[in-house]
Short mmCIF file of C-alpha atoms in Angstrom, two decimals:
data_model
loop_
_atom_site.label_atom_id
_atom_site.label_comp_id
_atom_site.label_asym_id
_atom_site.label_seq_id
_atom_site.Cartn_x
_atom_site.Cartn_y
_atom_site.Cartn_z
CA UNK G 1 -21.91 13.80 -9.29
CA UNK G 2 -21.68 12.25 -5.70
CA UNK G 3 -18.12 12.45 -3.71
CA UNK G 4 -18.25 9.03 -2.84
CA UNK G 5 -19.17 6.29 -5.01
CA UNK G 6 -20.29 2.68 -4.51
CA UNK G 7 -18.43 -0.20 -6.02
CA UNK G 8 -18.60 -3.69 -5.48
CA UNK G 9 -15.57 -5.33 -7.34
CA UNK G 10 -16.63 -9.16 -8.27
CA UNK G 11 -14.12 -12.32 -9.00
CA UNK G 12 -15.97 -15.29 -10.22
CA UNK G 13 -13.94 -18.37 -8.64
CA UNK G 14 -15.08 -21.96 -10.01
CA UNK G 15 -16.88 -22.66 -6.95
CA UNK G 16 -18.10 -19.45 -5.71
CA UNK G 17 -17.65 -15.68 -6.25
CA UNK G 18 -16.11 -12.99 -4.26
CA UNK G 19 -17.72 -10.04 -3.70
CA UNK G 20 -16.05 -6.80 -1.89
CA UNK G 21 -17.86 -3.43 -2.02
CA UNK G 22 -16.11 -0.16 -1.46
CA UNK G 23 -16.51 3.49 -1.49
CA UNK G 24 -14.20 5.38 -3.83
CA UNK G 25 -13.88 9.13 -4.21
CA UNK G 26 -15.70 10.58 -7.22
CA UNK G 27 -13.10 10.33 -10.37
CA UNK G 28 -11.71 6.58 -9.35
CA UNK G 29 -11.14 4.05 -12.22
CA UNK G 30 -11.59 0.36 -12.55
CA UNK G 31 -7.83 -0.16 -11.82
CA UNK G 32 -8.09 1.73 -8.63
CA UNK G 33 -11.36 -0.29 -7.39
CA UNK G 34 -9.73 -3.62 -8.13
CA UNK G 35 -6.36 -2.39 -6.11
CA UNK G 36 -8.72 -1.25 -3.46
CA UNK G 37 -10.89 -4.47 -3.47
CA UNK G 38 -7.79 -6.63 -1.62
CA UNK G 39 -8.85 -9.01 -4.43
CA UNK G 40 -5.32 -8.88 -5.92
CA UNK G 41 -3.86 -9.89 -2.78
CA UNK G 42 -6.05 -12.93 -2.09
CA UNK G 43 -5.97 -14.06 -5.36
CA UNK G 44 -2.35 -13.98 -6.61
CA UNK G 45 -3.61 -15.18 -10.27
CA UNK G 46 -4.92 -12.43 -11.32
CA UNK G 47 -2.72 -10.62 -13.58
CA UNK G 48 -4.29 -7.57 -14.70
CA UNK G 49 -2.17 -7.43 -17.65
CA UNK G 50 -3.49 -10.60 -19.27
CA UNK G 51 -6.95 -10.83 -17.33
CA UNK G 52 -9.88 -8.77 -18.93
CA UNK G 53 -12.67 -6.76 -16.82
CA UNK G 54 -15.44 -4.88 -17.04
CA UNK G 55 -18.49 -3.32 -15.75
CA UNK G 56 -21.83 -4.75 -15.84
CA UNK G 57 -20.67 -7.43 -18.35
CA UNK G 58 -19.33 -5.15 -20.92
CA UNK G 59 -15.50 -5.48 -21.56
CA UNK G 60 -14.07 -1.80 -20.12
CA UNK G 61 -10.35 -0.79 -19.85
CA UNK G 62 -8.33 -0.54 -16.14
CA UNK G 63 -8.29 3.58 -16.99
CA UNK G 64 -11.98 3.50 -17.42
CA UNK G 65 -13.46 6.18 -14.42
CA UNK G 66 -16.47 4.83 -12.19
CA UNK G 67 -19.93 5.46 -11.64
CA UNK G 68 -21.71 5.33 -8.53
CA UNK G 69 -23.15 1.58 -7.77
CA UNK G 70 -21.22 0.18 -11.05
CA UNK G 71 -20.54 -3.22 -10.76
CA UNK G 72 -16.74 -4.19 -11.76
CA UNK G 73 -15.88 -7.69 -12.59
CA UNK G 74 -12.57 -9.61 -12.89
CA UNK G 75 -12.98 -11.86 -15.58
CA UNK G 76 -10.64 -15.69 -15.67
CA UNK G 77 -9.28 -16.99 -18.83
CA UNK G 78 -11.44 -19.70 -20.41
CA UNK G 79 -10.09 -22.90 -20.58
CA UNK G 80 -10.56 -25.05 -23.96
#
C-alpha cells in the first residue's frame, strides 16, 4: 500500500464542477478528503449529514478508508 494517496474530491455545481486533488496519508477516509478538499468551506451548503457521497459513483459512507487515485464525489439533493 503506498504512504501517500491521490484523491481528487469532486462537487458537481449546476453550472460547473469543482475539482480539488490532494494527497492523503495511507489509512484516510472519505470524511477526511472532503475536510481536506476546502470544499466545505467554499460551499457552505453542503451538509454532510444530509448530503450523500461516494466514490466512483457508488454511494460509500464518510468512515469509508481511501484508495490511491479514488475519485470522491459530493453528491446535491435532487430537486422534484
Amino acid at each position: 500500500m503506498p504512504e501517500t494517496l491521490r484523491i481528487d474530491v469532486i462537487y458537481a455545481l449546476p453550472s460547473r464542477q469543482q475539482l480539488v486533488s490532494l494527497k492523503l496519508p495511507a489509512g484516510s477516509t472519505v470524511r477526511q478528503a472532503i475536510e481536506a478538499s476546502g470544499l466545505l468551506q467554499k460551499h457552505p451548503e453542503i451538509d454532510l449529514t444530509s448530503n450523500k457521497v461516494g466514490v466512483f459513483a457508488k454511494l460509500t459512507k464518510l468512515d469509508a478508508p481511501l484508495r490511491d487515485q479514488d475519485r470522491v464525489e459530493i453528491y446535491r439533493p435532487l430537486i422534484a
